[in-house]
Amino acid sequence: MPPKKGKKSKKQLEEEKKQREEEERIAAEIEAKRQAEEAERRRIEEERLRKEEEKRLAEELARLKEEEPENETRKTNMEENRVQAAKARVKDLPDKYLACDPLPDPEEERDITTFITLWSEGKDKTHQDMLDNCQTSEAIIQRMQNIYGEAMATFDEKKQAWCNMYRDELRKISLRKFDEITAYMMEYIENYIQQTEEEKQKKAQQKTAKKGDQDYKDFTLESASTNDFFFGFWANISGKSQAHQ
């Protein structure tokens, strides 16, 4: 058996205590030094960033001050353009009435919405009526281009969006009206294939004419046009003639 360790003397215990205290003191000093160095590094970095930000702000202020006359000139020009555009839009009311112009006024939103509602919900009686309404719609859009141009000149984005909205709505209705009148003509095709008395007599004299063909044409071709639109409808209805034999 190894010999038992002897009990430490009072002097040994005091020396060990002093040694631990010294080690703790040294460790505390090292930690304090580390924290002080870290704090100094943060201070130096923050000071560097502060100076860079001050420099950036100073340069930005100098740039804005240099551009201030140009910005004021641009602002003045925009205001003058806005005033001139507003004056240009002012028209004597009698001129419109004296001209007997039935076209809805694109300057008046109520006129446009009324036209859109009546046209969209109404039914065109003929393909010519449909084209005439589409042409009226296109004329409104063309006049609206002047409003759009003024809005661009005055950087009025809200007015530009307003013009685009109504332009798209009017064009959408035009396309729908083409489909609706075509569907109507297909449904009531008999209205377009009835022969006149003269046509019946001429067809009866033809040797190749079949019994019952005298009342109906073999095909129909309907067309109409305006300044900006053309509509054509062609249908071969020879099968319809056979059905009426």
Short mmCIF file of C-alpha atoms in Angstrom, two decimals:
data_model
loop_
_atom_site.label_atom_id
_atom_site.label_comp_id
_atom_site.label_asym_id
_atom_site.label_seq_id
_atom_site.Cartn_x
_atom_site.Cartn_y
_atom_site.Cartn_z
CA MET A 1 0.00 0.00 0.00
CA PRO A 2 1.24 3.47 -0.86
CA PRO A 3 1.95 5.62 2.10
CA LYS A 4 -0.77 8.02 3.19
CA LYS A 5 -0.33 11.62 2.22
CA GLY A 6 0.40 13.75 5.15
CA LYS A 7 -1.90 16.57 6.20
CA LYS A 8 -0.96 19.94 4.65
CA SER A 9 0.37 22.47 7.01
CA LYS A 10 -1.19 25.83 7.58
CA LYS A 11 1.63 27.45 5.67
CA GLN A 12 1.06 25.23 2.63
CA LEU A 13 -2.64 26.02 2.60
CA GLU A 14 -1.96 29.74 2.74
CA GLU A 15 0.53 29.49 -0.13
CA GLU A 16 -1.97 27.55 -2.27
CA LYS A 17 -4.63 30.14 -1.53
CA LYS A 18 -2.29 32.95 -2.53
CA GLN A 19 -1.42 31.09 -5.73
CA ARG A 20 -5.12 30.66 -6.66
CA GLU A 21 -5.81 34.31 -5.92
CA GLU A 22 -2.86 35.34 -8.06
CA GLU A 23 -4.04 33.18 -10.95
CA GLU A 24 -7.57 34.59 -10.66
CA ARG A 25 -6.16 38.13 -10.57
CA ILE A 26 -4.06 37.50 -13.69
CA ALA A 27 -7.05 35.95 -15.49
CA ALA A 28 -9.25 38.91 -14.53
CA GLU A 29 -6.62 41.35 -15.79
CA ILE A 30 -6.35 39.46 -19.09
CA GLU A 31 -10.16 39.45 -19.51
CA ALA A 32 -10.37 43.14 -18.63
CA LYS A 33 -7.64 43.93 -21.14
CA ARG A 34 -9.43 41.88 -23.82
CA GLN A 35 -12.73 43.67 -23.20
CA ALA A 36 -10.99 47.05 -23.26
CA GLU A 37 -9.34 46.23 -26.58
CA GLU A 38 -12.67 45.02 -28.02
CA ALA A 39 -14.40 48.18 -26.87
CA GLU A 40 -11.64 50.27 -28.47
CA ARG A 41 -12.00 48.39 -31.76
CA ARG A 42 -15.76 49.03 -31.73
CA ARG A 43 -15.22 52.70 -30.98
CA ILE A 44 -12.72 53.04 -33.83
CA GLU A 45 -15.10 51.25 -36.27
CA GLU A 46 -18.07 53.35 -35.19
CA GLU A 47 -16.00 56.50 -35.60
CA ARG A 48 -14.96 55.41 -39.08
CA LEU A 49 -18.56 54.72 -40.10
CA ARG A 50 -19.71 58.02 -38.61
CA LYS A 51 -17.13 59.96 -40.60
CA GLU A 52 -18.05 58.08 -43.80
CA GLU A 53 -21.74 58.86 -43.26
CA GLU A 54 -20.97 62.54 -42.60
CA LYS A 55 -18.92 62.63 -45.79
CA ARG A 56 -21.72 60.96 -47.78
CA LEU A 57 -24.34 63.36 -46.43
CA ALA A 58 -22.11 66.34 -47.18
CA GLU A 59 -21.61 65.14 -50.76
CA GLU A 60 -25.36 64.51 -51.16
CA LEU A 61 -26.22 67.99 -49.87
CA ALA A 62 -23.64 69.49 -52.22
CA ARG A 63 -25.15 67.59 -55.15
CA LEU A 64 -28.69 68.64 -54.28
CA LYS A 65 -27.58 72.24 -53.90
CA GLU A 66 -25.86 72.09 -57.28
CA GLU A 67 -28.98 70.60 -58.92
CA GLU A 68 -31.40 72.93 -57.15
CA PRO A 69 -31.56 75.54 -59.94
CA GLU A 70 -32.18 72.81 -62.52
CA ASN A 71 -34.89 71.22 -60.36
CA GLU A 72 -36.58 74.56 -59.83
CA THR A 73 -36.52 75.20 -63.57
CA ARG A 74 -38.04 71.79 -64.26
CA LYS A 75 -40.69 72.36 -61.60
CA THR A 76 -41.54 75.76 -63.07
CA ASN A 77 -41.79 74.31 -66.57
CA MET A 78 -44.07 71.51 -65.38
CA GLU A 79 -46.36 73.99 -63.67
CA GLU A 80 -46.45 76.20 -66.76
CA ASN A 81 -47.27 73.17 -68.92
CA ARG A 82 -50.04 72.19 -66.56
CA VAL A 83 -51.55 75.69 -66.65
CA GLN A 84 -51.28 75.92 -70.42
CA ALA A 85 -52.83 72.47 -70.85
CA ALA A 86 -55.70 73.46 -68.58
CA LYS A 87 -56.26 76.63 -70.60
CA ALA A 88 -56.13 74.70 -73.86
CA ARG A 89 -58.89 72.41 -72.63
CA VAL A 90 -61.23 75.31 -71.95
CA LYS A 91 -63.72 75.59 -74.81
CA ASP A 92 -66.77 77.72 -75.21
CA LEU A 93 -69.81 75.51 -74.71
CA PRO A 94 -71.71 77.07 -77.61
CA ASP A 95 -69.07 75.74 -80.05
CA LYS A 96 -69.98 72.15 -79.29
CA TYR A 97 -73.68 72.73 -79.60
CA LEU A 98 -73.38 74.88 -82.72
CA ALA A 99 -71.32 72.13 -84.33
CA CYS A 100 -74.16 69.66 -83.60
CA ASP A 101 -71.53 67.15 -82.49
CA PRO A 102 -73.31 64.09 -81.00
CA LEU A 103 -70.02 62.49 -79.92
CA PRO A 104 -69.69 62.03 -76.13
CA ASP A 105 -67.23 64.51 -74.69
CA PRO A 106 -64.11 62.60 -73.49
CA GLU A 107 -63.41 65.50 -71.11
CA GLU A 108 -66.60 64.62 -69.23
CA GLU A 109 -66.37 61.25 -67.52
CA ARG A 110 -70.14 61.16 -67.09
CA ASP A 111 -70.58 61.33 -70.88
CA ILE A 112 -68.19 58.42 -71.36
CA THR A 113 -69.73 56.21 -68.67
CA THR A 114 -73.23 56.90 -70.00
CA PHE A 115 -72.20 55.96 -73.53
CA ILE A 116 -70.46 52.80 -72.30
CA THR A 117 -73.46 51.71 -70.23
CA LEU A 118 -76.04 52.29 -72.97
CA TRP A 119 -73.90 50.70 -75.66
CA SER A 120 -72.76 47.73 -73.58
CA GLU A 121 -76.25 46.84 -72.35
CA GLY A 122 -78.08 47.63 -75.60
CA LYS A 123 -78.54 45.41 -78.65
CA ASP A 124 -77.46 46.46 -82.13
CA LYS A 125 -80.30 45.92 -84.61
CA THR A 126 -78.03 45.49 -87.64
CA HIS A 127 -74.38 44.96 -88.36
CA GLN A 128 -74.27 48.52 -89.72
CA ASP A 129 -75.58 49.84 -86.37
CA MET A 130 -72.91 47.80 -84.63
CA LEU A 131 -70.16 49.26 -86.83
CA ASP A 132 -71.45 52.81 -86.34
CA ASN A 133 -71.30 52.40 -82.57
CA CYS A 134 -67.81 50.91 -82.80
CA GLN A 135 -66.75 53.89 -84.92
CA THR A 136 -68.17 56.28 -82.32
CA SER A 137 -66.19 54.41 -79.67
CA GLU A 138 -63.00 54.71 -81.73
CA ALA A 139 -63.62 58.44 -82.25
CA ILE A 140 -63.83 58.86 -78.47
CA ILE A 141 -60.53 57.00 -78.09
CA GLN A 142 -58.88 59.19 -80.72
CA ARG A 143 -59.98 62.36 -78.93
CA MET A 144 -58.85 60.84 -75.67
CA GLN A 145 -55.32 60.60 -77.10
CA ASN A 146 -55.08 64.39 -76.77
CA ILE A 147 -55.92 64.12 -73.09
CA TYR A 148 -53.35 61.35 -72.73
CA GLY A 149 -50.70 63.48 -74.45
CA GLU A 150 -51.37 66.37 -72.08
CA ALA A 151 -51.14 64.00 -69.11
CA MET A 152 -47.75 62.78 -70.32
CA ALA A 153 -46.51 66.34 -70.78
CA THR A 154 -47.51 67.24 -67.22
CA PHE A 155 -46.38 63.90 -65.72
CA ASP A 156 -49.95 63.21 -64.61
CA GLU A 157 -49.74 59.42 -64.19
CA LYS A 158 -53.23 59.23 -62.68
CA LYS A 159 -54.79 60.79 -65.80
CA GLN A 160 -52.74 58.52 -68.04
CA ALA A 161 -54.09 55.48 -66.21
CA TRP A 162 -57.62 56.93 -66.52
CA CYS A 163 -57.26 57.22 -70.30
CA ASN A 164 -55.84 53.70 -70.62
CA MET A 165 -58.68 52.26 -68.54
CA TYR A 166 -61.43 53.74 -70.72
CA ARG A 167 -59.57 52.96 -73.95
CA ASP A 168 -59.27 49.29 -72.98
CA GLU A 169 -62.91 49.14 -71.88
CA LEU A 170 -64.17 50.63 -75.17
CA ARG A 171 -62.04 48.31 -77.28
CA LYS A 172 -63.20 45.29 -75.26
CA ILE A 173 -66.84 46.18 -75.90
CA SER A 174 -66.14 46.60 -79.62
CA LEU A 175 -64.76 43.06 -79.86
CA ARG A 176 -67.74 41.69 -77.94
CA LYS A 177 -70.19 43.50 -80.23
CA PHE A 178 -68.60 41.86 -83.29
CA ASP A 179 -69.17 38.45 -81.69
CA GLU A 180 -72.74 39.28 -80.65
CA ILE A 181 -73.89 40.49 -84.08
CA THR A 182 -72.28 37.46 -85.74
CA ALA A 183 -74.10 35.11 -83.35
CA TYR A 184 -77.36 36.99 -84.01
CA MET A 185 -76.99 36.65 -87.78
CA MET A 186 -76.27 32.95 -87.45
CA GLU A 187 -79.34 32.43 -85.27
CA TYR A 188 -81.65 34.37 -87.58
CA ILE A 189 -80.03 33.34 -90.85
CA GLU A 190 -83.44 33.13 -92.55
CA ASN A 191 -83.61 36.92 -92.45
CA TYR A 192 -80.56 37.08 -94.71
CA ILE A 193 -81.27 34.31 -97.20
CA GLN A 194 -84.82 35.20 -98.30
CA GLN A 195 -84.89 35.84 -102.05
CA THR A 196 -86.70 38.72 -103.66
CA GLU A 197 -89.41 38.04 -106.20
CA GLU A 198 -87.03 38.98 -108.99
CA GLU A 199 -84.41 36.56 -107.67
CA LYS A 200 -87.04 33.79 -107.38
CA GLN A 201 -88.13 34.22 -111.01
CA LYS A 202 -84.56 34.25 -112.24
CA LYS A 203 -83.71 31.11 -110.32
CA ALA A 204 -86.90 29.31 -111.46
CA GLN A 205 -85.78 29.77 -115.07
CA GLN A 206 -82.50 28.01 -114.40
CA LYS A 207 -82.50 24.39 -115.53
CA THR A 208 -80.42 23.31 -112.58
CA ALA A 209 -82.78 24.84 -110.02
CA LYS A 210 -84.15 22.36 -107.53
CA LYS A 211 -87.67 22.27 -106.18
CA GLY A 212 -87.97 24.50 -103.14
CA ASP A 213 -84.79 26.44 -103.86
CA GLN A 214 -86.78 29.45 -105.09
CA ASP A 215 -87.40 30.76 -101.55
CA TYR A 216 -83.81 30.75 -100.29
CA LYS A 217 -80.38 31.71 -101.55
CA ASP A 218 -77.59 29.16 -101.64
CA PHE A 219 -75.32 31.51 -99.70
CA THR A 220 -75.33 34.97 -98.20
CA LEU A 221 -72.71 37.68 -98.05
CA GLU A 222 -73.20 40.72 -95.84
CA SER A 223 -70.64 43.47 -95.33
CA ALA A 224 -70.34 47.00 -94.02
CA SER A 225 -67.51 49.38 -93.21
CA THR A 226 -66.61 52.67 -91.52
CA ASN A 227 -63.43 54.71 -91.39
CA ASP A 228 -61.75 52.30 -88.95
CA PHE A 229 -63.78 49.09 -89.11
CA PHE A 230 -64.88 46.48 -91.62
CA PHE A 231 -67.39 43.69 -91.05
CA GLY A 232 -67.96 40.77 -93.37
CA PHE A 233 -70.30 37.80 -92.99
CA TRP A 234 -70.45 34.91 -95.46
CA ALA A 235 -72.43 31.71 -95.01
CA ASN A 236 -73.06 28.75 -97.30
CA ILE A 237 -76.57 27.65 -96.55
CA SER A 238 -77.16 25.15 -99.35
CA GLY A 239 -78.10 22.62 -96.66
CA LYS A 240 -80.80 25.04 -95.50
CA SER A 241 -82.19 25.06 -99.06
CA GLN A 242 -82.46 21.28 -99.04
CA ALA A 243 -84.31 21.43 -95.75
CA HIS A 244 -86.99 23.64 -97.32
CA GLN A 245 -87.66 21.44 -100.35
#
